[in-house]
Short mmCIF file of C-alpha atoms and ligand atoms in Angstrom, two decimals:
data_model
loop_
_atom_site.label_atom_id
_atom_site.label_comp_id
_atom_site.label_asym_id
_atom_site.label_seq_id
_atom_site.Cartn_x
_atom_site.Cartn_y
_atom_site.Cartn_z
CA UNK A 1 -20.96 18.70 -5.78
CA UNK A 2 -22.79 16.09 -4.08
CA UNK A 3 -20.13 13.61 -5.50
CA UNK A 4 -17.18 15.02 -4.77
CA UNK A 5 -18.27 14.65 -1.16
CA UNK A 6 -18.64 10.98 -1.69
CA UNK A 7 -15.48 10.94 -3.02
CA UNK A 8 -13.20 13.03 -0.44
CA UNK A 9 -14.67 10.36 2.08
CA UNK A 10 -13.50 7.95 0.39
CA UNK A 11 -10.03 8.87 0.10
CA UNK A 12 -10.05 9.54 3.64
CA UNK A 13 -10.60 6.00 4.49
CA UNK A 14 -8.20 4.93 1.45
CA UNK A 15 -5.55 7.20 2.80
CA UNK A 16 -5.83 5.73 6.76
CA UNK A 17 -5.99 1.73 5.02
CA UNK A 18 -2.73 2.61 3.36
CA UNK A 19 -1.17 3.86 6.58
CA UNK A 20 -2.44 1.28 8.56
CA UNK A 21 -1.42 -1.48 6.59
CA UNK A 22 2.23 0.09 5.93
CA UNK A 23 5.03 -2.11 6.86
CA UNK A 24 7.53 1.01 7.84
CA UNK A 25 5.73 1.43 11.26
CA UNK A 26 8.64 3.15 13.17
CA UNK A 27 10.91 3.46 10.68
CA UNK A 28 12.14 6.62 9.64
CA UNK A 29 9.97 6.49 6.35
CA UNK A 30 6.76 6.45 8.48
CA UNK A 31 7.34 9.69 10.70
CA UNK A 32 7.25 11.51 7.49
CA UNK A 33 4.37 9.94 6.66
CA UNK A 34 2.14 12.87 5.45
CA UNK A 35 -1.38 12.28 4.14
CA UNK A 36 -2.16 14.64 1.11
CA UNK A 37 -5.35 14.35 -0.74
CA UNK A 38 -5.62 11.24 -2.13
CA UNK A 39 -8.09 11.48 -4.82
CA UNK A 40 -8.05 14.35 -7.11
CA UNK A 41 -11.01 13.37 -9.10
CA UNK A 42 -14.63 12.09 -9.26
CA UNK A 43 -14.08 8.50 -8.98
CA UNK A 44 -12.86 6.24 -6.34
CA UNK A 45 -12.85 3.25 -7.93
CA UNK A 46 -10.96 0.84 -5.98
CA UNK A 47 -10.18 0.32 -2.38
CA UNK A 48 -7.30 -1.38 -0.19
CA UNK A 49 -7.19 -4.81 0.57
CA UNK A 50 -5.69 -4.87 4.38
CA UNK A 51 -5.81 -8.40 4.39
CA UNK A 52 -3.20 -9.13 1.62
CA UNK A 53 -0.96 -10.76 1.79
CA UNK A 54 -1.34 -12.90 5.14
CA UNK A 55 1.89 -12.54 6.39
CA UNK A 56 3.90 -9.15 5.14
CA UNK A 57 7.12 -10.65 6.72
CA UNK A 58 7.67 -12.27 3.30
CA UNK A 59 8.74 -9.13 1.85
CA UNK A 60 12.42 -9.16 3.52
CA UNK A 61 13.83 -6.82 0.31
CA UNK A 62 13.14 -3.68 -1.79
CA UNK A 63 10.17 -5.22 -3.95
CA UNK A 64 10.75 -4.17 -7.56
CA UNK A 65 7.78 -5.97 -9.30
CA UNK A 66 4.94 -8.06 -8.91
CA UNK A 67 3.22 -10.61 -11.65
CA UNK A 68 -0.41 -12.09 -11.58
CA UNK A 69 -1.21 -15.35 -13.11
CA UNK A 70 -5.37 -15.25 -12.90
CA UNK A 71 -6.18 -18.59 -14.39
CA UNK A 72 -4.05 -19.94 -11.64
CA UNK A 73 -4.81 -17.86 -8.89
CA UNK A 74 -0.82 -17.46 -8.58
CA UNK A 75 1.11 -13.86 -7.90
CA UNK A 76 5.09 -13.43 -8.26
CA UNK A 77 6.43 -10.76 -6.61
CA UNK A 78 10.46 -10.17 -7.30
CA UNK A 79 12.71 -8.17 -4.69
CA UNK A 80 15.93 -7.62 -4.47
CA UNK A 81 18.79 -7.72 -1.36
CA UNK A 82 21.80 -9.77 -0.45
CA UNK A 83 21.04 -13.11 1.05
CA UNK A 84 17.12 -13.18 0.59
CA UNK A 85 14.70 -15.33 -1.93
CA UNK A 86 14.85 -13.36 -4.77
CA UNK A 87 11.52 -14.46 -5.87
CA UNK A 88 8.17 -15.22 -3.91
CA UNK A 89 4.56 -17.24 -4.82
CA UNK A 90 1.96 -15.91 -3.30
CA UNK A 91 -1.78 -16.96 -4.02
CA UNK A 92 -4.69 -14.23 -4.90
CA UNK A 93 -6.01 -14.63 -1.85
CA UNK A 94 -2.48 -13.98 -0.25
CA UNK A 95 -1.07 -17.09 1.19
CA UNK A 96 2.19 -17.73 0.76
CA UNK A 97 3.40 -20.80 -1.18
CA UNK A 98 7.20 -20.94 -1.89
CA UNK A 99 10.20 -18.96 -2.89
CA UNK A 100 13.70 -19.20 -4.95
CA UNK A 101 16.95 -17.17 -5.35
CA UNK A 102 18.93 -19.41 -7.52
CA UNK A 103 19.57 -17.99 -10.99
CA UNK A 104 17.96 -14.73 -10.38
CA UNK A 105 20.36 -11.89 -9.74
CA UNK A 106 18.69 -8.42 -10.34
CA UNK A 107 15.02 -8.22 -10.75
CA UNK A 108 13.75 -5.47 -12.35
CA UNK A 109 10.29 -7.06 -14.32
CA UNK A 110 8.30 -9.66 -14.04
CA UNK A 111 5.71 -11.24 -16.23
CA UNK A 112 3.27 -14.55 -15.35
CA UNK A 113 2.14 -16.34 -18.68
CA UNK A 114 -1.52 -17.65 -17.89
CA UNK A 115 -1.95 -20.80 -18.98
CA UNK A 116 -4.04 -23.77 -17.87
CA UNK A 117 -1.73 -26.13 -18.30
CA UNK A 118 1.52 -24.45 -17.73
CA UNK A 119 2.52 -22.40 -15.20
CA UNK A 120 5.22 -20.29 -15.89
CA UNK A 121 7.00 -16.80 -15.17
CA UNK A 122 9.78 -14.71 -16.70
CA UNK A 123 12.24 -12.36 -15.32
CA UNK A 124 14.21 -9.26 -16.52
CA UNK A 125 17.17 -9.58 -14.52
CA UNK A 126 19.78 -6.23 -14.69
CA UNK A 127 21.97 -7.61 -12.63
CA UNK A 128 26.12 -7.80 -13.44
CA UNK A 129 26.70 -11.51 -12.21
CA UNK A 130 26.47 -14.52 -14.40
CA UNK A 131 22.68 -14.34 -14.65
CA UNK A 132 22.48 -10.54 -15.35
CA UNK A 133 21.39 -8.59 -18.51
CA UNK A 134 18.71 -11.27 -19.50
CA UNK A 135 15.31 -12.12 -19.64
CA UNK A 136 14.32 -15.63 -18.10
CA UNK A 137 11.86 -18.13 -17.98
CA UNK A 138 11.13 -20.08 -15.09
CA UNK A 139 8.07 -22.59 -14.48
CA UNK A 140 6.25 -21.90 -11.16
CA UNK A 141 8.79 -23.95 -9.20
CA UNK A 142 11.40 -21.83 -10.11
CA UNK A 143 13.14 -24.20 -12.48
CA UNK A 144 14.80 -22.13 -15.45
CA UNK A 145 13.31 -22.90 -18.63
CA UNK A 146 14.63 -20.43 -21.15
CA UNK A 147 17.41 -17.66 -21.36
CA UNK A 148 17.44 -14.27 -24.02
CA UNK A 149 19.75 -12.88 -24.32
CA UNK A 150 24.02 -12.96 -23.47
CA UNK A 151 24.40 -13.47 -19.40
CA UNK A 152 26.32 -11.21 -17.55
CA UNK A 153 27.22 -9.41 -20.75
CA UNK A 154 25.44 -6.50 -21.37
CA UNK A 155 25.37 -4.42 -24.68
CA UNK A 156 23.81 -3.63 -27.68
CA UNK A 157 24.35 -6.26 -29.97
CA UNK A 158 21.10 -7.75 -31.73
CA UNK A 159 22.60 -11.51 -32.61
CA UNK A 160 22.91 -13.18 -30.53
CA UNK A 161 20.41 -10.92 -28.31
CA UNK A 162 21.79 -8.18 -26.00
CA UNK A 163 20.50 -6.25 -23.60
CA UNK A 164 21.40 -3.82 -21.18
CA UNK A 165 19.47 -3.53 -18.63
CA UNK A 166 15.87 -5.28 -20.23
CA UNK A 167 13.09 -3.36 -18.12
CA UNK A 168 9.86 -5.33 -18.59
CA UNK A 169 8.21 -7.58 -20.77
CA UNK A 170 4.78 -8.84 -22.07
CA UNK A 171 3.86 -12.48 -23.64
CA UNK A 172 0.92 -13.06 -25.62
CA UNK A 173 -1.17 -16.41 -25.38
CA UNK A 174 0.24 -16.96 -29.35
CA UNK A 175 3.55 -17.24 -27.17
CA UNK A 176 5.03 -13.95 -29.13
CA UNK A 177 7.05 -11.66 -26.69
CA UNK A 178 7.55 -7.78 -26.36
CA UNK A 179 10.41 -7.18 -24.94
CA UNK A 180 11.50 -3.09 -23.33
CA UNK A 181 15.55 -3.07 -23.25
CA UNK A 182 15.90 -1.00 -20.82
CA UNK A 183 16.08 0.64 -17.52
CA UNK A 184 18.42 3.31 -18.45
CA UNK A 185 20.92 1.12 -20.20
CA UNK A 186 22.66 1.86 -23.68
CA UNK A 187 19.61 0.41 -25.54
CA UNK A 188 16.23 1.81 -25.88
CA UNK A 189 14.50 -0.52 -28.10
CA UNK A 190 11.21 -2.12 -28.16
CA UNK A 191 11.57 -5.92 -29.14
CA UNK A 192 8.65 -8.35 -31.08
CA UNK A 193 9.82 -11.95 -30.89
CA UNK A 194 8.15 -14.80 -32.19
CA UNK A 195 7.16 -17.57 -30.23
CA UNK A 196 10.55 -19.43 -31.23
CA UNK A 197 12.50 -16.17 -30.34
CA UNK A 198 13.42 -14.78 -33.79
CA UNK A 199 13.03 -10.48 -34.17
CA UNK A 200 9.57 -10.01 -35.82
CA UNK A 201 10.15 -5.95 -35.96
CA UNK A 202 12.13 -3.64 -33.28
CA UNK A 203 12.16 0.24 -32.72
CA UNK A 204 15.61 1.01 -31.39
CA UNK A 205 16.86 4.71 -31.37
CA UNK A 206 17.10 6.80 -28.42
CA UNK A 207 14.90 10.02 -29.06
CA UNK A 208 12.27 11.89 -28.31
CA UNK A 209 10.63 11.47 -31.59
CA UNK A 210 7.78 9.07 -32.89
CA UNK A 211 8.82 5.32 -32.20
CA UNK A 212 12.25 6.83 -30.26
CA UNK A 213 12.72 5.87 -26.94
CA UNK A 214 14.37 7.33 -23.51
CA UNK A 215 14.25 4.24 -20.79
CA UNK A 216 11.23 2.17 -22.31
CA UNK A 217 9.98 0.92 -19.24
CA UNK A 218 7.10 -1.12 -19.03
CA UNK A 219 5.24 -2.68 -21.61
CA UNK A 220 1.45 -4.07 -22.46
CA UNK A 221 -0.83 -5.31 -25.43
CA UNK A 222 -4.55 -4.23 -25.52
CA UNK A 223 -7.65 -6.38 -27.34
CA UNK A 224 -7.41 -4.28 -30.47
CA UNK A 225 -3.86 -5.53 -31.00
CA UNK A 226 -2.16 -2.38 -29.56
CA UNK A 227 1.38 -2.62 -28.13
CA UNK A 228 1.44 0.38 -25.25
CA UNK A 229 5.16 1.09 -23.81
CA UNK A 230 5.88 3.38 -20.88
CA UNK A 231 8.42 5.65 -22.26
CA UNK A 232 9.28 6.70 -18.58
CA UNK A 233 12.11 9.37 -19.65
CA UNK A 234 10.09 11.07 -22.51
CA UNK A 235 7.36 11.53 -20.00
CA UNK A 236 4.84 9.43 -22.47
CA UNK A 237 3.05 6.53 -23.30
CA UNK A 238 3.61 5.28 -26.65
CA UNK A 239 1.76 3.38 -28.96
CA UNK A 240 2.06 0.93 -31.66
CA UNK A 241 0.30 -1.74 -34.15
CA UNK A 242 1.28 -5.26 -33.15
CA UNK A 243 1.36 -7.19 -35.94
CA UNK A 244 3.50 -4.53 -38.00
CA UNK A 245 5.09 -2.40 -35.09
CA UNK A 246 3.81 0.58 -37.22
CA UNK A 247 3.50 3.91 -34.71
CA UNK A 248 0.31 4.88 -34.31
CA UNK A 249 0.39 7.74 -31.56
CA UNK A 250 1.56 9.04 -28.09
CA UNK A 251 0.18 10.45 -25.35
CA UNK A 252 2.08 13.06 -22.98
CA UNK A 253 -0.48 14.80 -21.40
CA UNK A 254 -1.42 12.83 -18.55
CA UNK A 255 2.54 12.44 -17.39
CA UNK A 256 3.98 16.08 -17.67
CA UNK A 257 4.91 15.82 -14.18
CA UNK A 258 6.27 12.82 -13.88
CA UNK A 259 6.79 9.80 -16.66
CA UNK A 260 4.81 6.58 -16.04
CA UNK A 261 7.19 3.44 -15.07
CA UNK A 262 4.33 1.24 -15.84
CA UNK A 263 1.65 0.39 -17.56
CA UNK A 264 -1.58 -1.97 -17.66
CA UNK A 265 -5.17 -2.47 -18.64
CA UNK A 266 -8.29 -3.22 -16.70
CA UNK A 267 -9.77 -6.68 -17.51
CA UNK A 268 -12.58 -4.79 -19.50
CA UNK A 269 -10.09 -2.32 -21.32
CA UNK A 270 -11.69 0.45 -19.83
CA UNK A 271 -9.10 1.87 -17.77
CA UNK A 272 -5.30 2.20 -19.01
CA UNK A 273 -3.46 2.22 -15.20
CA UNK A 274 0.07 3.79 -14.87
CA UNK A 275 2.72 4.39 -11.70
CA UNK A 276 4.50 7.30 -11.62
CA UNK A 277 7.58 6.35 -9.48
CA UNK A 278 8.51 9.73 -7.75
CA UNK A 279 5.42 11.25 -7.40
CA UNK A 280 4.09 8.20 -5.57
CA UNK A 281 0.93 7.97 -7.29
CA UNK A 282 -1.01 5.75 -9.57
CA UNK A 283 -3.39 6.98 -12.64
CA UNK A 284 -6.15 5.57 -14.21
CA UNK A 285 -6.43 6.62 -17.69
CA UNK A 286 -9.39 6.47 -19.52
CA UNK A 287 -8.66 3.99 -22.97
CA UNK A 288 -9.51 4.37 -25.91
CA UNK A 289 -11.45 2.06 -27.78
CA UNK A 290 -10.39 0.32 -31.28
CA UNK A 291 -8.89 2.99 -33.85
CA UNK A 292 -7.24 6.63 -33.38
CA UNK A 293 -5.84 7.66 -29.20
CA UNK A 294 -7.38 10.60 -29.35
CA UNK A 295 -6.45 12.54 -26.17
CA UNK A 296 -5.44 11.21 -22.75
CA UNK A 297 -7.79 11.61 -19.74
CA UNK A 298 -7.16 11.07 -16.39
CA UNK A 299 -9.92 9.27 -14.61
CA UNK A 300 -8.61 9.17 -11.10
CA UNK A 301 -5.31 8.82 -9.39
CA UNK A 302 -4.69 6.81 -6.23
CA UNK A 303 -1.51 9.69 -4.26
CA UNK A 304 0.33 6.96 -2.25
CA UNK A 305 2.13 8.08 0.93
CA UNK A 306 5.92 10.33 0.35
CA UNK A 307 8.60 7.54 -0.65
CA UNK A 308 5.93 4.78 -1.29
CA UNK A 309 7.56 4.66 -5.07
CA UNK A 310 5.31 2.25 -6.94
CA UNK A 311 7.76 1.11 -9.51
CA UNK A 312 5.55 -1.73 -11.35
CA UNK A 313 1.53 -2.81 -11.07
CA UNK A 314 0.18 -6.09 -12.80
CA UNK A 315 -4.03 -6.22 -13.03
CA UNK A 316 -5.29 -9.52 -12.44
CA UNK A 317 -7.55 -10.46 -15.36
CA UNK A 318 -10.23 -11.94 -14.14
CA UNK A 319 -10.82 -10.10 -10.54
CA UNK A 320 -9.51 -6.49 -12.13
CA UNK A 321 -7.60 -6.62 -8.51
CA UNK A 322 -4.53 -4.41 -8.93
CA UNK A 323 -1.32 -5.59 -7.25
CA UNK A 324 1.56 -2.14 -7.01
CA UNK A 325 5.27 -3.22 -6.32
CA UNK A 326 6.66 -0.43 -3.82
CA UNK A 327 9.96 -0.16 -3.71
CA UNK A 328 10.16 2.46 -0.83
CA UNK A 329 7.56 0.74 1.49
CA UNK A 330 9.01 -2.59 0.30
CA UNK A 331 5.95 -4.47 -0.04
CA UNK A 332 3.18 -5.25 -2.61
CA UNK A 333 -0.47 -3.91 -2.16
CA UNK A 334 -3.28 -5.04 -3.91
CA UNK A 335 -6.05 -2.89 -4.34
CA UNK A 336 -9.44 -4.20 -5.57
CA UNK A 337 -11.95 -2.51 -7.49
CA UNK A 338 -15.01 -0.77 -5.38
CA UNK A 339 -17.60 -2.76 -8.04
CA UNK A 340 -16.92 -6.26 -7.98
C1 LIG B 1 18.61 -17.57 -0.95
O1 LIG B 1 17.53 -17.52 -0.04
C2 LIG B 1 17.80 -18.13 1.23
C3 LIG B 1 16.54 -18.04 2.05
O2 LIG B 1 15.44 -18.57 1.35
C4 LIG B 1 18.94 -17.43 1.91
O3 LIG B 1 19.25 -18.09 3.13
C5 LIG B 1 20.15 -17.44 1.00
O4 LIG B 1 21.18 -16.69 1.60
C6 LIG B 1 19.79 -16.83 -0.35
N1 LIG B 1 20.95 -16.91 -1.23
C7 LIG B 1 21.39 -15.85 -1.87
C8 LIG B 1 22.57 -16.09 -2.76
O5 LIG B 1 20.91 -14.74 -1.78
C1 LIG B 2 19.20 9.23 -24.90
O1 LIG B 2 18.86 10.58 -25.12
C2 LIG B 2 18.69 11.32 -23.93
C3 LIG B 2 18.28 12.71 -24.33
O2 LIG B 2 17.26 12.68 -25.26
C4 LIG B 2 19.96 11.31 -23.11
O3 LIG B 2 19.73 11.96 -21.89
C5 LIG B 2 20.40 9.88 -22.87
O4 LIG B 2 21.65 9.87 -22.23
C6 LIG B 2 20.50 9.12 -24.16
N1 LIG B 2 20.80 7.73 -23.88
C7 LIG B 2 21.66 7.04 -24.58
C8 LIG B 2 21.81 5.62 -24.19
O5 LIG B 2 22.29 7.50 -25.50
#
């Protein structure tokens, strides 16, 4: 009992940081502002920094997702709106270094390759201009490196590469790529592709059955070679073998209410964290270590304010800081955990 107390205090300061630091102060989002318990469990495990980033005036459209780049120090945060930078560098400790717009038309994911020696980001862009329906790589300047994919076409072709509506994506340090096509587009396919771009395996029916997707959302690869995907509309984390793409379990549990629209690991693999959009609320998930899923326990959750909708997180890997894209409060928080 004792620690439960702990633990309702906690939220209570979380909850008033949150409001505090919310950008929507007198907007109509903020009057219904209405605190509900914001830890449902033992843990509180990471708090609210207030302090990033410096200047919130950055954040001039509805922020969709957010990318760290640790051995850098680097985050990209992507937002969309007419006549704004689509695209905007911020450092870890939350200065602000530059922006671009050209070539991106629709963000919907983001992904920061760490690398010492090359800094680089790619997009999934959803938009229907020239630049839409792909996935891009830029450097950190914002020069565009490589497109997948057939611009402003989308469909479900497989050669040349089409997508429709390409949700998120993950690259390895090897330089292989998964690849979630899409956001509620005529594909739902999960994509491997080799470092030079050619299809290593794919799982590509719409379904609710093993390996079948309904809006593959977010995508992630674990230490043990695991490949987790956020299959938002079947309410369900999926999970496959990397190397083979073979399906080795699901977990629905944890998301009957809601599915999760993303999904990421603590640096130490301890914690699997998801968004759930609607509900407004993060989850930690307890992972489980090499071999079978076993069942899926929730940890804690974080209940963000009504209309917050955290749409896509990114961990930083070597603080375990945890940066939520919120396309309601349009803005990017980044939370950092309690033990560091
Ligand atoms: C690109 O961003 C600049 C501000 O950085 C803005 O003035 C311009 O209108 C934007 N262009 C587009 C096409 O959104
Ligand atoms: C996929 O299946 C779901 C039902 O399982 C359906 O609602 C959805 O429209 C289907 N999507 C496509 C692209 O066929």
């Amino acid at each position: 009992m004792a620690r439960l107390w702990v633990c309702a205090a906690g939220a209570a300061v979380l909850v008033a940081l949150a409001a505090l630091h919310s950008r929507f102060r007198g907007s109509p989002v903020l009057r219904s502002f209405t605190f509900q318990t914001a830890w449902r469990t033992e843990e509180v495990l990471y708090r609210l920094d207030v302090n990033w980033p410096e200047y919130s005036e950055y954040f001039t459209g509805a922020t969709f997702c957010v990318a760290v780049d640790p051995l850098n120090g680097l985050v990209y945060v992507a937002q969309r709106g007419d006549n704004i930078p689509k695209v905007l560098v911020f450092t870890e400790d939350g200065y602000f270094l530059r922006a671009w717009n050209h070539t991106v038309d629709t963000p919907h994911g983001i992904f920061a390759a760490s690398a010492l020696h090359e800094q680089s980001v790619w997009i999934t862009d959803v938009g229907s201009g020239s630049y839409g329906h792909t996935v891009k790589k830029y450097n950190s300047f914002g020069d565009l490196v490589q497109v997948l994919g057939t611009p402003g076409k989308k469909g479900t072709g497989l050669n040349p590469l089409q997508f429709d509506n390409p949700a998120e994506l993950y690259v390895e340090d090897t330089g292989d790529i998964y690849i979630v096509d899409g956001d509620g587009g005529l594909n739902n396919r999960l994509i491997k592709l080799s470092p030079d771009f050619q299809i290593l395996w794919l799982h590509g029916e719409n379904g609710t059955g093993p390996a079948k997707f309904n809006i593959p959302h977010s995508v992630t690869v674990d230490s043990a070679g695991r490949v987790w995907v956020a299959d938002r509309g079947n309410k369900r984390i999926q999970v496959f073998d990397k190397v083979t793409g073979e399906w080795l379990g699901a977990w629905s549990d944890c998301f009957s209410e809601e599915g999760p629209s993303s999904v990421r690991f603590s640096p130490d693999g301890k914690y699997l964290i998801a968004a759930q959009l609607r509900l407004s609320r993060l989850v930690l998930v307890a992972a489980p270590p090499v071999g079978s899923l076993g069942h899926c326990a929730v940890i804690s959750t974080v209940q963000l304010a009504d209309q917050v909708l955290p749409h896509l997180l990114d961990v930083s890997g070597e603080s375990g800081a945890v940066y939520v894209a919120e396309i309601g409060a349009r803005q990017v928080q980044k939370y950092v955990p309690l033990n560091s």
